[in-house]
Each structure stands twice: as structure tokens, then as C-alpha cells.
Amino acid sequence: QVQLVESGGGLVQAGGSLRLSCAASGRTFTYAMGWFRQAPGKEREFVAVISRGGSNTNYADSVKGRFTVSRDSTKNTLYLQMNTLKPEATTVYYCPADRLFGDWAQRTSGFDAWGQGPLVAVSS
């Protein structure tokens, strides 16, 4: 069984930075891991994904050049560094994991494991 515990989040000003983390347990070394987010009244949105070895990444067009996804194998932890943040309402970030790296942007369900918790709001 894979379990994911997320931390980070908070209220920041536009243009600022925030770093989210997702601590994993279980056999996550065989999993791709990434991030989704969901604002109130909206569908879950893909943000970023990183392969199990950390050599490949993919990002939503809306965050390219501003966000960086990474993972630390020694800590079994996933990170999302968010820079140059744009104004947004309170948004929940999720940390899914899956055996497959591809096709993350085309689905919002069917992942092997989910984690949630960090709330992010960016003031103008």
C-alpha cells in the first residue's frame, strides 16, 4: 500500500514563491508522482508529473517556466517549487502516484494513490 502525506501551502502575494512537499511511504520508487490542483467549483487540473527515476518531467502549459517538480529518493519525498505565483482563490493541491508516467494530463482519476491537503491562495 502507498500512502501520501502533503505539507506546505499558505497565503502568499502575487509574484511570490511557495514550496509544497509530499512525503510518501510504500513502494513509490516504482511510481511516477506528480501534482494536481482544484479550485472551488472547478474540475481537478493537472499541474506536473515526474517519472520514477526523476529523469523526465511534464508540466501544464499554465505553469511552464514557473513551477518545478522534483523528488528526493533519500527522503521518499516529492516537491513542487512554485515561483512567480499568479493571483488565485484558495486551491487544494493533490499528490497522486501511479505506475505509469504518461497520459497524466488527460485524466483526473484512475491513479494508484492520492494525497491531498495543501491549500494555496495567492493575493493580488
PDB file of C-alpha atoms in Angstrom:
ATOM      1  CA  GLN A   1       0.000   0.000   0.000  1.00  0.00           C
ATOM      2  CA  VAL A   2       1.195   3.500  -0.875  1.00  0.00           C
ATOM      3  CA  GLN A   3       0.356   6.448   1.348  1.00  0.00           C
ATOM      4  CA  LEU A   4       0.985  10.113   0.654  1.00  0.00           C
ATOM      5  CA  VAL A   5       1.097  12.967   3.146  1.00  0.00           C
ATOM      6  CA  GLU A   6       1.341  16.505   1.824  1.00  0.00           C
ATOM      7  CA  SER A   7       2.555  19.639   3.533  1.00  0.00           C
ATOM      8  CA  GLY A   8       3.178  23.249   2.675  1.00  0.00           C
ATOM      9  CA  GLY A   9       0.749  25.715   1.260  1.00  0.00           C
ATOM     10  CA  GLY A  10      -0.399  29.013   2.642  1.00  0.00           C
ATOM     11  CA  LEU A  11      -1.217  32.542   1.620  1.00  0.00           C
ATOM     12  CA  VAL A  12       1.295  34.430  -0.480  1.00  0.00           C
ATOM     13  CA  GLN A  13       1.358  37.576  -2.531  1.00  0.00           C
ATOM     14  CA  ALA A  14       1.336  37.573  -6.296  1.00  0.00           C
ATOM     15  CA  GLY A  15       4.838  37.169  -7.641  1.00  0.00           C
ATOM     16  CA  GLY A  16       5.968  35.264  -4.584  1.00  0.00           C
ATOM     17  CA  SER A  17       7.069  31.677  -4.164  1.00  0.00           C
ATOM     18  CA  LEU A  18       5.873  28.618  -2.318  1.00  0.00           C
ATOM     19  CA  ARG A  19       7.189  25.084  -1.950  1.00  0.00           C
ATOM     20  CA  LEU A  20       4.924  22.086  -1.484  1.00  0.00           C
ATOM     21  CA  SER A  21       6.056  18.661  -0.369  1.00  0.00           C
ATOM     22  CA  CYS A  22       4.548  15.203  -0.447  1.00  0.00           C
ATOM     23  CA  ALA A  23       6.052  12.553   1.804  1.00  0.00           C
ATOM     24  CA  ALA A  24       5.384   9.054   0.561  1.00  0.00           C
ATOM     25  CA  SER A  25       5.510   5.611   2.049  1.00  0.00           C
ATOM     26  CA  GLY A  26       5.381   2.265   0.354  1.00  0.00           C
ATOM     27  CA  ARG A  27       6.919   1.173  -2.921  1.00  0.00           C
ATOM     28  CA  THR A  28       6.903   4.586  -4.522  1.00  0.00           C
ATOM     29  CA  PHE A  29      10.281   4.021  -6.147  1.00  0.00           C
ATOM     30  CA  THR A  30       8.360   2.258  -8.894  1.00  0.00           C
ATOM     31  CA  TYR A  31       5.844   5.094  -9.275  1.00  0.00           C
ATOM     32  CA  ALA A  32       5.653   8.268 -11.233  1.00  0.00           C
ATOM     33  CA  MET A  33       4.481  11.073  -8.960  1.00  0.00           C
ATOM     34  CA  GLY A  34       3.006  14.473  -9.590  1.00  0.00           C
ATOM     35  CA  TRP A  35       0.603  17.227  -8.748  1.00  0.00           C
ATOM     36  CA  PHE A  36      -2.963  18.204  -9.492  1.00  0.00           C
ATOM     37  CA  ARG A  37      -4.955  21.116  -8.151  1.00  0.00           C
ATOM     38  CA  GLN A  38      -8.598  22.034  -7.809  1.00  0.00           C
ATOM     39  CA  ALA A  39     -10.223  25.380  -7.178  1.00  0.00           C
ATOM     40  CA  PRO A  40     -13.762  25.692  -5.758  1.00  0.00           C
ATOM     41  CA  GLY A  41     -16.367  24.939  -8.393  1.00  0.00           C
ATOM     42  CA  LYS A  42     -13.817  23.757 -10.931  1.00  0.00           C
ATOM     43  CA  GLU A  43     -12.564  20.406 -12.140  1.00  0.00           C
ATOM     44  CA  ARG A  44      -9.313  18.924 -10.991  1.00  0.00           C
ATOM     45  CA  GLU A  45      -6.438  20.246 -13.087  1.00  0.00           C
ATOM     46  CA  PHE A  46      -3.118  18.657 -13.974  1.00  0.00           C
ATOM     47  CA  VAL A  47      -0.044  20.587 -12.837  1.00  0.00           C
ATOM     48  CA  ALA A  48       3.099  18.477 -13.190  1.00  0.00           C
ATOM     49  CA  VAL A  49       4.477  14.947 -13.139  1.00  0.00           C
ATOM     50  CA  ILE A  50       7.901  13.378 -12.707  1.00  0.00           C
ATOM     51  CA  SER A  51       8.996   9.882 -13.653  1.00  0.00           C
ATOM     52  CA  ARG A  52      10.015   7.337 -11.054  1.00  0.00           C
ATOM     53  CA  GLY A  53      13.691   7.930 -11.758  1.00  0.00           C
ATOM     54  CA  GLY A  54      13.319  11.697 -11.859  1.00  0.00           C
ATOM     55  CA  SER A  55      14.776  11.993 -15.336  1.00  0.00           C
ATOM     56  CA  ASN A  56      11.583  13.044 -17.101  1.00  0.00           C
ATOM     57  CA  THR A  57       9.015  15.705 -16.287  1.00  0.00           C
ATOM     58  CA  ASN A  58       5.908  17.179 -17.834  1.00  0.00           C
ATOM     59  CA  TYR A  59       4.061  20.386 -16.985  1.00  0.00           C
ATOM     60  CA  ALA A  60       0.780  22.051 -17.735  1.00  0.00           C
ATOM     61  CA  ASP A  61       1.207  24.952 -20.122  1.00  0.00           C
ATOM     62  CA  SER A  62      -0.063  27.356 -17.481  1.00  0.00           C
ATOM     63  CA  VAL A  63       2.878  26.669 -15.152  1.00  0.00           C
ATOM     64  CA  LYS A  64       5.767  26.036 -17.532  1.00  0.00           C
ATOM     65  CA  GLY A  65       8.761  28.170 -16.692  1.00  0.00           C
ATOM     66  CA  ARG A  66       7.417  28.997 -13.218  1.00  0.00           C
ATOM     67  CA  PHE A  67       6.935  25.662 -11.452  1.00  0.00           C
ATOM     68  CA  THR A  68       9.466  22.886 -10.923  1.00  0.00           C
ATOM     69  CA  VAL A  69       8.652  19.357  -9.819  1.00  0.00           C
ATOM     70  CA  SER A  70      11.350  17.226  -8.232  1.00  0.00           C
ATOM     71  CA  ARG A  71      11.767  14.213  -5.993  1.00  0.00           C
ATOM     72  CA  ASP A  72      14.266  13.183  -3.357  1.00  0.00           C
ATOM     73  CA  SER A  73      14.774   9.447  -3.305  1.00  0.00           C
ATOM     74  CA  THR A  74      16.656   9.533   0.009  1.00  0.00           C
ATOM     75  CA  LYS A  75      13.624  11.075   1.723  1.00  0.00           C
ATOM     76  CA  ASN A  76      10.985   9.473  -0.489  1.00  0.00           C
ATOM     77  CA  THR A  77       9.501  12.924  -0.957  1.00  0.00           C
ATOM     78  CA  LEU A  78       8.025  14.832  -3.867  1.00  0.00           C
ATOM     79  CA  TYR A  79       8.309  18.602  -4.188  1.00  0.00           C
ATOM     80  CA  LEU A  80       6.694  21.364  -6.167  1.00  0.00           C
ATOM     81  CA  GLN A  81       8.552  24.657  -6.260  1.00  0.00           C
ATOM     82  CA  MET A  82       6.161  27.380  -7.343  1.00  0.00           C
ATOM     83  CA  ASN A  83       7.643  30.700  -8.405  1.00  0.00           C
ATOM     84  CA  THR A  84       6.136  33.865  -9.813  1.00  0.00           C
ATOM     85  CA  LEU A  85       2.742  32.943  -8.445  1.00  0.00           C
ATOM     86  CA  LYS A  86      -0.324  34.478 -10.024  1.00  0.00           C
ATOM     87  CA  PRO A  87      -3.452  35.531  -8.106  1.00  0.00           C
ATOM     88  CA  GLU A  88      -5.806  32.661  -7.378  1.00  0.00           C
ATOM     89  CA  ALA A  89      -8.545  31.696  -4.985  1.00  0.00           C
ATOM     90  CA  THR A  90      -7.938  29.089  -2.317  1.00  0.00           C
ATOM     91  CA  THR A  91      -6.924  25.961  -4.181  1.00  0.00           C
ATOM     92  CA  VAL A  92      -6.375  22.411  -2.986  1.00  0.00           C
ATOM     93  CA  TYR A  93      -3.300  20.643  -4.288  1.00  0.00           C
ATOM     94  CA  TYR A  94      -3.189  16.878  -4.651  1.00  0.00           C
ATOM     95  CA  CYS A  95      -0.274  14.481  -4.860  1.00  0.00           C
ATOM     96  CA  PRO A  96      -1.079  11.371  -6.905  1.00  0.00           C
ATOM     97  CA  ALA A  97       1.177   8.458  -7.731  1.00  0.00           C
ATOM     98  CA  ASP A  98       0.922   5.909 -10.498  1.00  0.00           C
ATOM     99  CA  ARG A  99       2.880   3.131 -12.134  1.00  0.00           C
ATOM    100  CA  LEU A 100       2.765   4.972 -15.449  1.00  0.00           C
ATOM    101  CA  PHE A 101       4.368   8.291 -16.321  1.00  0.00           C
ATOM    102  CA  GLY A 102       2.495   9.144 -19.484  1.00  0.00           C
ATOM    103  CA  ASP A 103      -1.016  10.476 -20.103  1.00  0.00           C
ATOM    104  CA  TRP A 104      -1.347  12.323 -16.793  1.00  0.00           C
ATOM    105  CA  ALA A 105      -2.636  15.491 -18.434  1.00  0.00           C
ATOM    106  CA  GLN A 106      -5.528  13.597 -19.999  1.00  0.00           C
ATOM    107  CA  ARG A 107      -7.033  12.142 -16.817  1.00  0.00           C
ATOM    108  CA  THR A 108      -8.038  13.170 -13.312  1.00  0.00           C
ATOM    109  CA  SER A 109      -8.760   9.738 -11.859  1.00  0.00           C
ATOM    110  CA  GLY A 110      -7.582   6.157 -12.017  1.00  0.00           C
ATOM    111  CA  PHE A 111      -4.288   6.800 -10.238  1.00  0.00           C
ATOM    112  CA  ASP A 112      -2.873   4.167  -7.925  1.00  0.00           C
ATOM    113  CA  ALA A 113      -2.732   6.513  -4.923  1.00  0.00           C
ATOM    114  CA  TRP A 114      -3.779  10.039  -3.939  1.00  0.00           C
ATOM    115  CA  GLY A 115      -2.647  12.534  -1.368  1.00  0.00           C
ATOM    116  CA  GLN A 116      -4.200  15.887  -0.554  1.00  0.00           C
ATOM    117  CA  GLY A 117      -4.078  18.692   1.948  1.00  0.00           C
ATOM    118  CA  PRO A 118      -2.021  21.735   0.965  1.00  0.00           C
ATOM    119  CA  LEU A 119      -4.152  24.827   0.475  1.00  0.00           C
ATOM    120  CA  VAL A 120      -2.739  27.630  -1.609  1.00  0.00           C
ATOM    121  CA  ALA A 121      -4.106  31.125  -2.042  1.00  0.00           C
ATOM    122  CA  VAL A 122      -2.400  33.974  -3.844  1.00  0.00           C
ATOM    123  CA  SER A 123      -3.455  37.539  -3.172  1.00  0.00           C
ATOM    124  CA  SER A 124      -3.246  40.259  -5.767  1.00  0.00           C
TER     125      SER A 124
END
